[in-house]
Amino acid sequence: MKTKKLYQLSYLFILLITTIANGQIYGRNGMVVSSSEIASEVGVDILEKGGNAIDASVATAFVLAVTHPSAGNIGGGGFLVFMDASGNATTIDFREKAPLASSPTLFLDGAGNLPEGKNLYGMESTANHIGAKSVGVPGTVAGMYMAHQKYGLLPWADLVQPAIDIATNGFPLTYSLYEAETFFSANSPIPFLQEYFKKDNGDFTEFGELWKQPELAQTLIEIRDYGQDGFYKGKVAKEIVRYMKEKGGIITMDDLKKYNAVERNPIKGTFNGYDIYSMPPPSSGGVALVEMMNLMELADLKTIEFNSTEYVHLVAEVMRRAFADRAEFMGDADFNENLPLDKLTSKAFANKRFENIDMTKASVSDSTKFGQLYDGSSTTHFSVADAQGNAVSVTYTLEHSYGSGMGSKKLGFIFNNEMGDFNPIPGVTTTDGLIGTDPNLIQPEKRMLSSMTPTIVAKDGKPYLIIGSPGGRTIINTVFQTVLNVLAYDMRVDKAIEAMKIHHQWLPNTIEYENGLLSPDTIKNLQAMGHTLEATNVLGELMGIQIDTENKILIGASDSSSPDGAAVGY
Ligand code: GLY
């Protein structure tokens, strides 16, 4: 009942404290923007109780694991960027790790091929994304625990409790979750997922009916009572290992005990006087974002109209170059001593890279060198700002939407399939997808390369824009274009998020564009320049906060592509 009361009170209060106007929410004291309205409300509730942006982030992350289970998680991993009110920035890496028993050829058969099978959707997929071996050692609980231990104010238990209450008492099943229930019960080959949303008696949870997750609540209680150890040691850990063994996985008690989140220095860049802070490896997001912003700084954007042929061509060429460099160089820095991070993010490198952009014709993606995999599109991002001026940007994921789809009924949560983000066949690179370069080959305890790009932009040394998105490899580009829209094209955050986007990732050599973005003339012009174009429905599900630093007003915006998302402020 506590949960219900919380919602009722929150709803009343939120009506009083937020201003809703055309997709953006204004606040003075705090703001949380996430893919679940309930999670955003809980985050704001924590701020109102005296928690800071880190406390609100921890609570929001645990609630998303209950209310947004396609990507919100305790069975996956991700990244957190934190900037305090004085502009000091740091990051926490809680990316999953490869198990100790893994190797570069983990997914290959005797003939060195990558076999295929049915994934959680009942569709053909390669082995590195299917089954218990696709599960990386989860990092979310360790990441949240580290963030709280280092920077939180409120007691840990108070931050986990809202998720326990919601899992115990249930919340009204949203339409998007109801659709998932209907789909998985009919199509998924995975028993856990077929039953995931159903009641204990096997009946469907109907749209709008309370969906309760008592087993997940029990797991969260262990985490509440024992912190990180409640997940990585003790009975939850034992059940994870038992389940993995039963399903042919390789995660052991040692893997769980050895898992550690890591605090790392952010990747830093500048753009026309703004400072950009984003995620370092094992994410490629920060490096690619800064490289692209450096390249855009060299263009005379005042003369390049937004969405014109010239604009789309330039943005696509910039993306092509950053993604080629990503393919060649990026991997876990803990396993690759000489990643050229300083070089890739330097203005001098951008100058050189910019030189061979021809504004009259498309360049060629050199397919004899490297290729790119599309990676999973389900991840989730949330942005948080507090009254003291602290800012947090978190992106975390299960890799595919609903991850591996596997889970122990006793534990009630879904495991990731993040091992699919490693390069699966050493040395084998193809134009249509595979990449086989060394930096991102599987090794025990290595973290797989990510595209997640949680970012904070500072103006005059203070947080100004908190932004991020899900979307696999498209994350880098949707965050890039949103930041560019705000910093170069003076769009307010909600407009910048809604403005339609393109995606180019070097290989395949195609510009994807959101349907309706480009006029027939622009498409013809781009084709005449040598570009291949392909329409797509949606790119990105951005969750952002812009701070009017002069008036100390927070502007929150949740992408309209998010079915259950909301900005909540006060
Ligand atoms: N699994 C998607 C990413 O990490 O980029």
Coordinates of C-alpha atoms and ligand atoms in Angstrom, one line a residue:
M1 CA 0.0 0.0 0.0
K2 CA 2.9 2.3 0.6
T3 CA 3.6 2.3 -3.1
K4 CA 0.1 3.3 -4.0
K5 CA 0.1 6.0 -1.5
L6 CA 3.4 7.2 -2.9
Y7 CA 1.9 7.4 -6.4
Q8 CA -1.2 9.2 -5.3
L9 CA 0.8 11.7 -3.3
S10 CA 3.3 12.2 -6.1
Y11 CA 0.7 12.7 -8.8
L12 CA -1.0 15.4 -6.7
F13 CA 2.3 17.0 -5.9
I14 CA 3.6 16.8 -9.4
L15 CA 0.5 18.6 -10.7
L16 CA 1.4 21.4 -8.4
I17 CA 5.1 21.5 -9.1
T18 CA 5.6 21.1 -12.8
T19 CA 4.8 23.2 -15.8
I20 CA 3.9 21.2 -18.8
A21 CA 4.2 23.1 -22.1
N22 CA 4.6 21.5 -25.5
G23 CA 6.8 18.6 -24.4
Q24 CA 9.1 20.3 -22.0
I25 CA 8.8 20.5 -18.2
Y26 CA 10.3 23.3 -16.1
G27 CA 11.6 23.1 -12.6
R28 CA 13.7 25.0 -10.2
N29 CA 14.7 22.5 -7.6
G30 CA 15.2 19.2 -9.4
M31 CA 14.5 17.2 -12.5
V32 CA 14.5 13.6 -13.5
V33 CA 13.9 12.5 -17.1
S34 CA 13.6 8.8 -17.8
S35 CA 11.8 6.2 -19.9
S36 CA 9.4 5.5 -17.1
E37 CA 7.2 8.2 -15.6
I38 CA 7.1 6.2 -12.3
A39 CA 10.9 6.0 -12.1
S40 CA 11.1 9.8 -12.8
E41 CA 8.6 10.4 -10.0
V42 CA 10.6 8.3 -7.6
G43 CA 13.8 10.1 -8.5
V44 CA 12.1 13.5 -7.8
D45 CA 10.7 12.1 -4.5
I46 CA 14.3 11.3 -3.4
L47 CA 15.4 14.8 -4.3
E48 CA 12.5 16.2 -2.3
K49 CA 13.6 14.1 0.7
G50 CA 17.0 15.8 0.6
G51 CA 18.8 13.4 -1.7
N52 CA 21.3 14.7 -4.3
A53 CA 21.4 13.8 -8.0
I54 CA 23.4 10.7 -7.3
D55 CA 20.8 9.4 -4.7
A56 CA 18.0 10.2 -7.2
S57 CA 19.9 8.3 -9.9
V58 CA 20.4 5.2 -7.8
A59 CA 16.7 5.1 -6.9
T60 CA 15.6 5.8 -10.5
A61 CA 17.9 3.0 -11.8
F62 CA 16.4 0.4 -9.4
V63 CA 12.9 1.5 -10.2
L64 CA 13.5 1.3 -14.0
A65 CA 14.6 -2.4 -13.4
V66 CA 11.0 -2.9 -12.2
T67 CA 9.0 -0.6 -14.5
H68 CA 11.0 -0.6 -17.7
P69 CA 12.4 -4.2 -17.9
S70 CA 13.3 -4.1 -21.6
A71 CA 16.4 -2.1 -20.6
G72 CA 16.2 -0.9 -17.0
N73 CA 18.1 -3.6 -15.1
I74 CA 20.0 -5.2 -12.4
G75 CA 21.1 -8.0 -14.8
G76 CA 23.1 -5.7 -17.2
G77 CA 25.5 -2.8 -17.0
G78 CA 26.2 0.7 -18.1
F79 CA 27.9 4.0 -17.4
L80 CA 27.3 7.1 -15.2
V81 CA 28.7 10.6 -15.8
F82 CA 28.6 12.9 -12.8
M83 CA 29.3 16.6 -12.6
D84 CA 29.1 18.4 -9.3
A85 CA 27.9 22.0 -9.0
S86 CA 31.4 23.3 -9.3
G87 CA 31.9 21.6 -12.6
N88 CA 34.1 18.7 -11.4
A89 CA 33.3 15.7 -13.6
T90 CA 33.9 12.0 -13.1
T91 CA 32.4 8.8 -14.5
I92 CA 31.5 5.3 -13.1
D93 CA 32.0 2.3 -15.4
F94 CA 29.7 -0.5 -14.5
R95 CA 29.9 -2.3 -17.9
E96 CA 29.6 -6.1 -17.8
K97 CA 32.7 -8.2 -18.0
A98 CA 33.5 -11.4 -19.9
P99 CA 33.6 -14.4 -17.5
L100 CA 36.9 -15.9 -16.5
A101 CA 36.3 -19.0 -18.6
S102 CA 35.7 -17.1 -21.8
S103 CA 38.1 -16.9 -24.8
P104 CA 38.2 -15.1 -28.2
T105 CA 36.6 -18.1 -29.9
L106 CA 33.9 -18.7 -27.2
F107 CA 31.0 -18.6 -29.7
L108 CA 32.7 -20.5 -32.6
D109 CA 32.0 -24.1 -33.6
G110 CA 34.7 -26.6 -34.4
A111 CA 35.0 -25.3 -38.0
G112 CA 35.6 -21.7 -36.7
N113 CA 32.1 -20.5 -37.8
L114 CA 29.6 -18.5 -35.8
P115 CA 26.5 -20.7 -35.6
E116 CA 23.0 -19.3 -35.6
G117 CA 19.9 -20.1 -33.5
K118 CA 16.6 -18.7 -32.3
N119 CA 16.8 -15.6 -30.2
L120 CA 14.3 -14.4 -27.5
Y121 CA 12.0 -13.1 -30.3
G122 CA 11.9 -16.5 -32.0
M123 CA 14.1 -15.0 -34.8
E124 CA 17.4 -16.2 -36.3
S125 CA 20.4 -14.7 -34.6
T126 CA 24.1 -15.4 -34.2
A127 CA 25.2 -17.5 -31.2
N128 CA 27.0 -14.6 -29.5
H129 CA 23.6 -13.0 -28.8
I130 CA 21.7 -16.1 -27.6
G131 CA 21.6 -18.2 -24.5
A132 CA 23.5 -18.3 -21.2
K133 CA 26.9 -17.9 -22.8
S134 CA 25.8 -14.5 -24.1
V135 CA 25.5 -13.2 -20.6
G136 CA 28.2 -10.9 -19.4
V137 CA 28.9 -10.6 -15.6
P138 CA 26.4 -7.9 -14.6
G139 CA 27.6 -4.6 -13.3
T140 CA 24.6 -2.4 -12.5
V141 CA 24.4 -3.2 -8.7
A142 CA 28.1 -2.6 -8.3
G143 CA 27.9 0.6 -10.2
M144 CA 25.0 2.0 -8.3
Y145 CA 26.7 0.9 -5.0
M146 CA 29.9 2.7 -5.9
A147 CA 28.1 5.9 -6.9
H148 CA 26.2 5.9 -3.6
Q149 CA 29.3 5.1 -1.5
K150 CA 31.4 7.8 -3.1
Y151 CA 28.8 10.6 -3.7
G152 CA 25.4 9.8 -2.2
L153 CA 23.8 11.4 0.9
L154 CA 20.8 9.4 1.9
P155 CA 21.0 5.9 3.3
W156 CA 21.3 3.1 0.7
A157 CA 18.2 1.3 1.9
D158 CA 16.1 4.4 1.3
L159 CA 17.2 4.3 -2.4
V160 CA 16.4 0.7 -3.0
Q161 CA 13.1 0.6 -1.1
P162 CA 10.9 2.4 -3.7
A163 CA 11.8 -0.3 -6.2
I164 CA 11.0 -3.0 -3.7
D165 CA 7.6 -1.4 -2.9
I166 CA 6.7 -1.1 -6.6
A167 CA 7.8 -4.7 -7.3
T168 CA 5.8 -5.9 -4.3
N169 CA 2.6 -3.9 -4.7
G170 CA 2.6 -3.8 -8.5
F171 CA 2.1 -0.9 -11.0
P172 CA -0.5 -0.6 -13.8
L173 CA 0.8 -2.5 -16.8
T174 CA 1.4 0.0 -19.5
Y175 CA 0.4 -0.6 -23.1
S176 CA 4.0 -1.1 -24.3
L177 CA 4.5 -3.8 -21.6
Y178 CA 1.2 -5.4 -22.4
E179 CA 2.3 -5.6 -26.1
A180 CA 5.5 -7.2 -25.0
E181 CA 3.6 -9.7 -22.8
T182 CA 1.3 -10.7 -25.8
F183 CA 4.3 -11.0 -28.2
F184 CA 6.6 -13.0 -25.9
S185 CA 3.9 -15.4 -24.7
A186 CA 3.1 -16.3 -28.3
N187 CA 6.6 -16.1 -29.9
S188 CA 9.5 -16.4 -27.5
P189 CA 11.2 -19.8 -27.3
I190 CA 12.3 -18.8 -23.7
P191 CA 9.9 -20.1 -21.0
F192 CA 11.0 -17.4 -18.5
L193 CA 10.0 -14.7 -21.0
Q194 CA 6.8 -16.4 -22.1
E195 CA 5.6 -16.2 -18.4
Y196 CA 7.4 -13.1 -17.4
F197 CA 4.4 -10.7 -17.3
K198 CA 1.8 -13.3 -16.4
K199 CA 0.2 -13.8 -13.0
D200 CA 1.2 -16.8 -10.9
N201 CA -1.9 -18.6 -12.1
G202 CA -0.8 -18.3 -15.7
D203 CA -3.4 -15.6 -16.6
F204 CA -2.4 -12.6 -18.6
T205 CA -1.8 -9.4 -16.7
E206 CA -4.2 -7.2 -18.6
F207 CA -3.4 -3.6 -19.7
G208 CA -3.8 -1.3 -16.7
E209 CA -3.9 -4.2 -14.2
L210 CA -1.3 -4.2 -11.4
W211 CA 1.8 -6.1 -12.4
K212 CA 3.5 -7.5 -9.4
Q213 CA 7.1 -9.0 -9.3
P214 CA 7.5 -10.6 -5.8
E215 CA 10.6 -12.6 -6.8
L216 CA 12.3 -9.4 -8.0
A217 CA 11.3 -7.7 -4.8
Q218 CA 13.1 -10.5 -2.8
T219 CA 16.2 -10.0 -4.9
L220 CA 16.1 -6.3 -4.3
I221 CA 15.6 -6.8 -0.5
E222 CA 18.9 -8.7 -0.5
I223 CA 20.5 -5.7 -2.3
R224 CA 18.9 -3.3 0.1
D225 CA 20.1 -5.2 3.1
Y226 CA 23.6 -6.3 2.0
G227 CA 24.5 -3.7 -0.6
Q228 CA 26.8 -4.9 -3.4
D229 CA 27.3 -8.2 -1.6
G230 CA 23.6 -8.8 -1.7
F231 CA 24.0 -9.4 -5.4
Y232 CA 27.6 -10.7 -5.9
K233 CA 27.8 -12.9 -2.8
G234 CA 25.2 -14.9 -0.8
K235 CA 22.0 -16.4 -2.0
V236 CA 21.4 -14.3 -5.1
A237 CA 24.9 -15.0 -6.4
K238 CA 24.4 -18.8 -5.7
E239 CA 21.2 -18.8 -7.6
I240 CA 22.7 -16.9 -10.5
V241 CA 25.5 -19.5 -10.7
R242 CA 23.2 -22.4 -10.3
Y243 CA 20.9 -21.1 -13.1
M244 CA 23.9 -20.4 -15.4
K245 CA 25.2 -23.9 -15.0
E246 CA 21.8 -25.4 -15.7
K247 CA 21.5 -23.4 -18.9
G248 CA 25.1 -24.0 -20.2
G249 CA 26.5 -20.6 -19.1
I250 CA 30.0 -20.1 -17.7
I251 CA 29.5 -17.4 -15.0
T252 CA 30.9 -18.7 -11.7
M253 CA 31.0 -17.5 -8.0
D254 CA 34.5 -16.2 -8.7
D255 CA 33.2 -14.1 -11.6
L256 CA 30.7 -12.5 -9.4
K257 CA 33.0 -11.9 -6.5
K258 CA 35.6 -10.4 -8.7
Y259 CA 33.3 -8.0 -10.5
N260 CA 34.2 -4.4 -9.8
A261 CA 32.8 -1.0 -11.0
V262 CA 35.5 1.5 -11.9
E263 CA 35.7 5.2 -11.5
R264 CA 37.3 6.7 -14.6
N265 CA 38.2 10.2 -15.8
P266 CA 35.7 11.4 -18.4
I267 CA 36.6 12.1 -22.1
K268 CA 36.7 15.8 -22.4
G269 CA 36.2 18.0 -25.4
T270 CA 35.2 21.5 -26.3
F271 CA 32.9 23.1 -28.8
N272 CA 32.7 26.9 -29.4
G273 CA 33.5 27.6 -25.7
Y274 CA 31.3 24.8 -24.2
D275 CA 33.0 21.9 -22.4
I276 CA 31.8 18.4 -23.2
Y277 CA 32.2 15.5 -20.8
S278 CA 31.3 12.0 -21.8
M279 CA 32.2 8.3 -21.3
P280 CA 35.7 6.9 -21.9
P281 CA 36.4 3.3 -23.0
P282 CA 35.0 0.7 -22.7
S283 CA 32.5 3.0 -24.3
S284 CA 33.4 4.4 -27.7
G285 CA 30.7 7.1 -27.2
G286 CA 32.7 9.9 -25.7
V287 CA 35.6 9.6 -28.1
A288 CA 33.4 9.5 -31.1
L289 CA 31.2 12.4 -29.9
V290 CA 34.2 14.6 -29.2
E291 CA 35.8 13.7 -32.5
M292 CA 32.6 14.6 -34.4
M293 CA 32.1 17.9 -32.5
N294 CA 35.7 18.9 -33.3
L295 CA 35.0 18.2 -37.0
M296 CA 31.8 20.2 -36.9
E297 CA 33.6 23.1 -35.2
L298 CA 35.7 23.4 -38.3
A299 CA 32.7 24.0 -40.6
D300 CA 31.1 27.4 -41.0
L301 CA 27.7 26.2 -39.6
K302 CA 26.2 29.7 -39.8
T303 CA 26.1 29.3 -43.6
I304 CA 24.9 25.7 -43.5
E305 CA 21.1 25.5 -43.1
F306 CA 19.8 22.8 -40.7
N307 CA 18.6 19.7 -42.7
S308 CA 19.8 21.1 -46.0
T309 CA 21.6 18.8 -48.5
E310 CA 24.9 20.4 -47.4
Y311 CA 24.1 19.8 -43.7
V312 CA 23.2 16.1 -44.2
H313 CA 26.2 15.5 -46.4
L314 CA 28.6 17.1 -43.9
V315 CA 27.1 15.3 -40.9
A316 CA 27.2 12.0 -42.7
E317 CA 30.8 12.5 -43.7
V318 CA 31.7 13.4 -40.1
M319 CA 30.0 10.3 -38.8
R320 CA 31.7 8.1 -41.4
R321 CA 35.1 9.2 -40.2
A322 CA 34.4 8.8 -36.5
F323 CA 32.9 5.4 -37.0
A324 CA 35.9 4.2 -39.1
D325 CA 38.2 5.3 -36.3
R326 CA 36.0 3.6 -33.7
A327 CA 36.2 0.3 -35.7
E328 CA 39.9 0.5 -35.9
F329 CA 41.0 1.6 -32.5
M330 CA 38.3 1.1 -29.8
G331 CA 38.1 -1.5 -27.1
D332 CA 38.5 -1.8 -23.3
A333 CA 41.4 0.5 -22.3
D334 CA 42.3 -1.8 -19.4
F335 CA 43.2 -4.5 -22.0
N336 CA 44.6 -2.2 -24.7
E337 CA 47.3 0.0 -23.3
N338 CA 47.8 2.2 -26.2
L339 CA 44.4 3.3 -27.3
P340 CA 45.0 6.7 -29.0
L341 CA 42.3 8.5 -27.0
D342 CA 44.2 11.8 -26.9
K343 CA 44.9 11.8 -30.6
L344 CA 41.3 10.9 -31.6
T345 CA 39.9 13.7 -29.5
S346 CA 42.5 16.4 -30.4
K347 CA 41.8 19.4 -32.5
A348 CA 44.9 18.6 -34.6
F349 CA 43.5 15.2 -35.6
A350 CA 40.2 16.8 -36.5
N351 CA 42.0 19.3 -38.7
K352 CA 43.6 16.4 -40.6
R353 CA 40.4 14.4 -40.8
F354 CA 38.4 17.5 -42.0
E355 CA 40.9 18.1 -44.9
N356 CA 39.6 15.3 -47.1
I357 CA 35.8 16.0 -46.7
D358 CA 34.7 17.0 -50.1
M359 CA 31.5 19.1 -49.9
T360 CA 30.5 18.1 -53.4
K361 CA 30.7 14.3 -53.2
A362 CA 30.4 11.4 -50.8
S363 CA 33.6 9.6 -49.8
V364 CA 33.9 5.9 -49.9
S365 CA 33.9 3.7 -46.8
D366 CA 37.0 1.5 -47.3
S367 CA 35.6 -1.9 -46.9
T368 CA 38.9 -3.6 -47.3
K369 CA 39.9 -2.6 -43.8
F370 CA 37.2 -2.8 -41.2
G371 CA 33.5 -3.4 -40.8
Q372 CA 30.8 -2.6 -38.3
L373 CA 28.2 -4.6 -36.5
Y374 CA 24.8 -3.2 -35.7
D375 CA 24.4 -3.7 -32.0
G376 CA 21.4 -4.0 -29.9
S377 CA 18.9 -1.2 -29.8
S378 CA 17.5 -1.5 -26.4
T379 CA 19.2 0.5 -23.7
T380 CA 17.8 3.3 -21.6
H381 CA 19.0 6.7 -20.6
F382 CA 18.1 9.0 -17.7
S383 CA 19.2 12.5 -16.8
V384 CA 19.1 14.0 -13.3
A385 CA 19.7 17.5 -11.9
D386 CA 19.3 18.7 -8.3
A387 CA 18.8 22.0 -6.6
Q388 CA 22.5 22.2 -5.6
G389 CA 23.5 22.2 -9.2
N390 CA 24.8 18.6 -9.5
A391 CA 24.1 16.7 -12.7
V392 CA 24.0 13.0 -13.5
S393 CA 23.8 11.3 -16.9
V394 CA 23.3 7.5 -16.9
T395 CA 22.9 5.1 -19.8
Y396 CA 22.5 1.4 -18.9
T397 CA 21.5 -1.7 -20.9
L398 CA 20.7 -5.4 -21.3
E399 CA 22.0 -5.1 -24.9
H400 CA 19.0 -6.3 -26.9
S401 CA 15.5 -5.3 -25.7
Y402 CA 14.9 -7.7 -22.8
G403 CA 18.6 -8.9 -23.1
S404 CA 19.0 -12.6 -23.4
G405 CA 15.4 -13.0 -22.3
M406 CA 16.7 -15.5 -19.7
G407 CA 16.2 -15.4 -16.0
S408 CA 15.7 -17.5 -13.0
K409 CA 12.1 -17.5 -11.8
K410 CA 13.5 -17.4 -8.2
L411 CA 15.4 -14.1 -8.9
G412 CA 12.8 -12.4 -11.1
F413 CA 15.1 -10.3 -13.3
I414 CA 16.4 -10.6 -16.9
F415 CA 20.0 -11.3 -17.8
N416 CA 21.8 -9.3 -20.5
N417 CA 23.2 -10.7 -23.7
E418 CA 26.1 -8.2 -23.8
M419 CA 28.8 -10.7 -24.8
G420 CA 27.4 -10.0 -28.3
D421 CA 29.1 -6.6 -28.2
F422 CA 32.5 -8.3 -28.5
N423 CA 34.0 -9.0 -31.9
P424 CA 33.0 -12.7 -32.3
I425 CA 35.4 -14.0 -34.9
P426 CA 39.0 -13.0 -34.5
G427 CA 40.4 -11.5 -37.7
V428 CA 37.2 -11.8 -39.7
T429 CA 35.7 -8.5 -40.9
T430 CA 33.0 -8.2 -43.6
T431 CA 31.3 -5.3 -45.3
D432 CA 27.9 -6.3 -44.0
G433 CA 28.5 -6.5 -40.4
L434 CA 31.2 -8.5 -38.8
I435 CA 34.3 -6.9 -37.3
G436 CA 37.3 -8.9 -36.2
T437 CA 39.8 -6.4 -34.9
D438 CA 41.9 -7.1 -31.8
P439 CA 41.0 -4.4 -29.3
N440 CA 37.5 -5.8 -28.9
L441 CA 38.1 -9.5 -28.9
I442 CA 36.8 -11.6 -26.0
Q443 CA 39.2 -12.0 -23.1
P444 CA 38.5 -13.0 -19.5
E445 CA 37.4 -10.0 -17.4
K446 CA 37.5 -7.7 -20.4
R447 CA 34.6 -5.3 -20.9
M448 CA 32.9 -5.3 -24.3
L449 CA 33.0 -2.2 -26.4
S450 CA 29.9 0.0 -26.0
S451 CA 28.3 2.9 -27.9
M452 CA 26.6 4.3 -24.9
T453 CA 27.2 8.1 -24.7
P454 CA 25.9 9.6 -21.4
T455 CA 27.1 13.2 -21.7
I456 CA 27.1 16.4 -19.7
V457 CA 27.9 19.7 -21.4
A458 CA 29.1 22.6 -19.2
K459 CA 28.8 26.3 -19.9
D460 CA 31.1 28.6 -17.9
G461 CA 32.2 25.6 -15.9
K462 CA 28.7 24.6 -14.7
P463 CA 26.3 21.8 -15.9
Y464 CA 24.3 23.1 -18.9
L465 CA 23.0 20.1 -20.8
I466 CA 22.5 16.5 -19.5
I467 CA 21.8 14.1 -22.4
G468 CA 21.9 10.5 -23.6
S469 CA 19.9 7.9 -25.5
P470 CA 19.4 4.2 -26.2
G471 CA 19.8 2.9 -29.7
G472 CA 22.9 0.6 -30.1
R473 CA 25.4 2.2 -32.4
T474 CA 22.9 5.0 -33.3
I475 CA 23.3 6.3 -29.7
I476 CA 26.5 8.1 -30.6
N477 CA 24.9 9.9 -33.6
T478 CA 21.6 10.8 -31.9
V479 CA 23.5 12.3 -28.9
F480 CA 25.9 14.0 -31.3
Q481 CA 23.1 15.6 -33.3
T482 CA 21.2 16.7 -30.2
V483 CA 24.2 18.3 -28.7
L484 CA 24.9 20.0 -32.0
N485 CA 21.3 21.2 -32.3
V486 CA 21.6 22.9 -28.9
L487 CA 25.1 24.3 -29.1
A488 CA 25.3 25.2 -32.8
Y489 CA 21.7 25.6 -33.9
D490 CA 20.4 27.2 -30.7
M491 CA 17.5 24.8 -30.2
R492 CA 16.0 24.3 -26.8
V493 CA 16.5 20.8 -25.5
D494 CA 13.0 19.5 -26.3
K495 CA 13.3 20.8 -29.9
A496 CA 16.8 19.4 -30.2
I497 CA 15.5 16.0 -29.1
E498 CA 12.5 16.0 -31.4
A499 CA 14.4 17.3 -34.5
M500 CA 14.7 14.4 -36.8
K501 CA 18.1 12.6 -37.1
I502 CA 20.3 10.7 -39.5
H503 CA 22.7 7.8 -38.8
H504 CA 25.8 6.8 -40.7
Q505 CA 28.2 4.3 -39.2
W506 CA 30.8 3.9 -42.0
L507 CA 29.8 0.4 -42.8
P508 CA 27.2 -0.4 -44.1
N509 CA 27.8 2.7 -46.3
T510 CA 24.3 4.1 -46.0
I511 CA 22.7 7.2 -44.5
E512 CA 19.7 6.2 -42.5
Y513 CA 17.2 9.0 -42.0
E514 CA 14.0 9.3 -40.1
N515 CA 11.0 9.1 -42.3
G516 CA 9.8 12.6 -43.3
L517 CA 13.2 14.3 -42.5
L518 CA 14.4 14.8 -46.0
S519 CA 12.6 16.4 -48.9
P520 CA 12.5 14.5 -52.2
D521 CA 14.9 17.1 -53.7
T522 CA 17.4 16.7 -50.8
I523 CA 17.3 12.9 -51.3
K524 CA 18.0 13.3 -55.0
N525 CA 20.8 15.8 -54.4
L526 CA 22.4 13.4 -51.9
Q527 CA 22.1 10.5 -54.2
A528 CA 23.7 12.5 -57.0
M529 CA 26.6 13.2 -54.6
G530 CA 27.1 9.4 -54.3
H531 CA 25.2 8.7 -51.0
T532 CA 23.0 5.7 -50.5
L533 CA 19.9 6.5 -48.3
E534 CA 17.5 4.4 -46.4
A535 CA 14.4 5.6 -44.5
T536 CA 13.9 4.4 -40.9
N537 CA 11.1 5.1 -38.4
V538 CA 12.8 6.4 -35.3
L539 CA 16.4 7.2 -34.3
G540 CA 17.0 7.7 -30.6
E541 CA 14.9 8.0 -27.4
L542 CA 16.7 10.9 -25.9
M543 CA 16.2 12.0 -22.3
G544 CA 17.6 15.5 -21.6
I545 CA 17.8 18.4 -19.2
Q546 CA 19.0 21.8 -20.2
I547 CA 19.8 24.3 -17.5
D548 CA 19.0 28.0 -17.9
T549 CA 22.1 28.9 -15.9
E550 CA 21.3 32.6 -15.6
N551 CA 17.8 32.1 -14.2
K552 CA 18.6 28.8 -12.5
I553 CA 15.7 27.0 -14.3
L554 CA 15.8 23.4 -15.3
I555 CA 14.2 22.4 -18.6
G556 CA 13.4 18.7 -18.9
A557 CA 12.4 16.8 -22.1
S558 CA 11.5 13.2 -22.8
D559 CA 11.6 12.0 -26.4
S560 CA 8.1 11.6 -27.8
S561 CA 9.3 8.2 -29.2
S562 CA 9.4 6.9 -25.6
P563 CA 6.0 5.3 -24.8
D564 CA 6.2 5.5 -21.0
G565 CA 8.8 8.2 -20.5
A566 CA 8.4 11.5 -18.7
A567 CA 10.3 14.5 -17.4
V568 CA 9.3 15.2 -13.8
G569 CA 10.5 18.4 -12.1
Y570 CA 9.7 20.6 -9.2
Ligands
GLY1 N1 24.7 -2.8 -26.0 C1 24.8 -1.6 -26.6 C2 26.0 -0.7 -26.3 O1 26.6 -1.0 -25.2 O2 26.3 0.1 -27.0

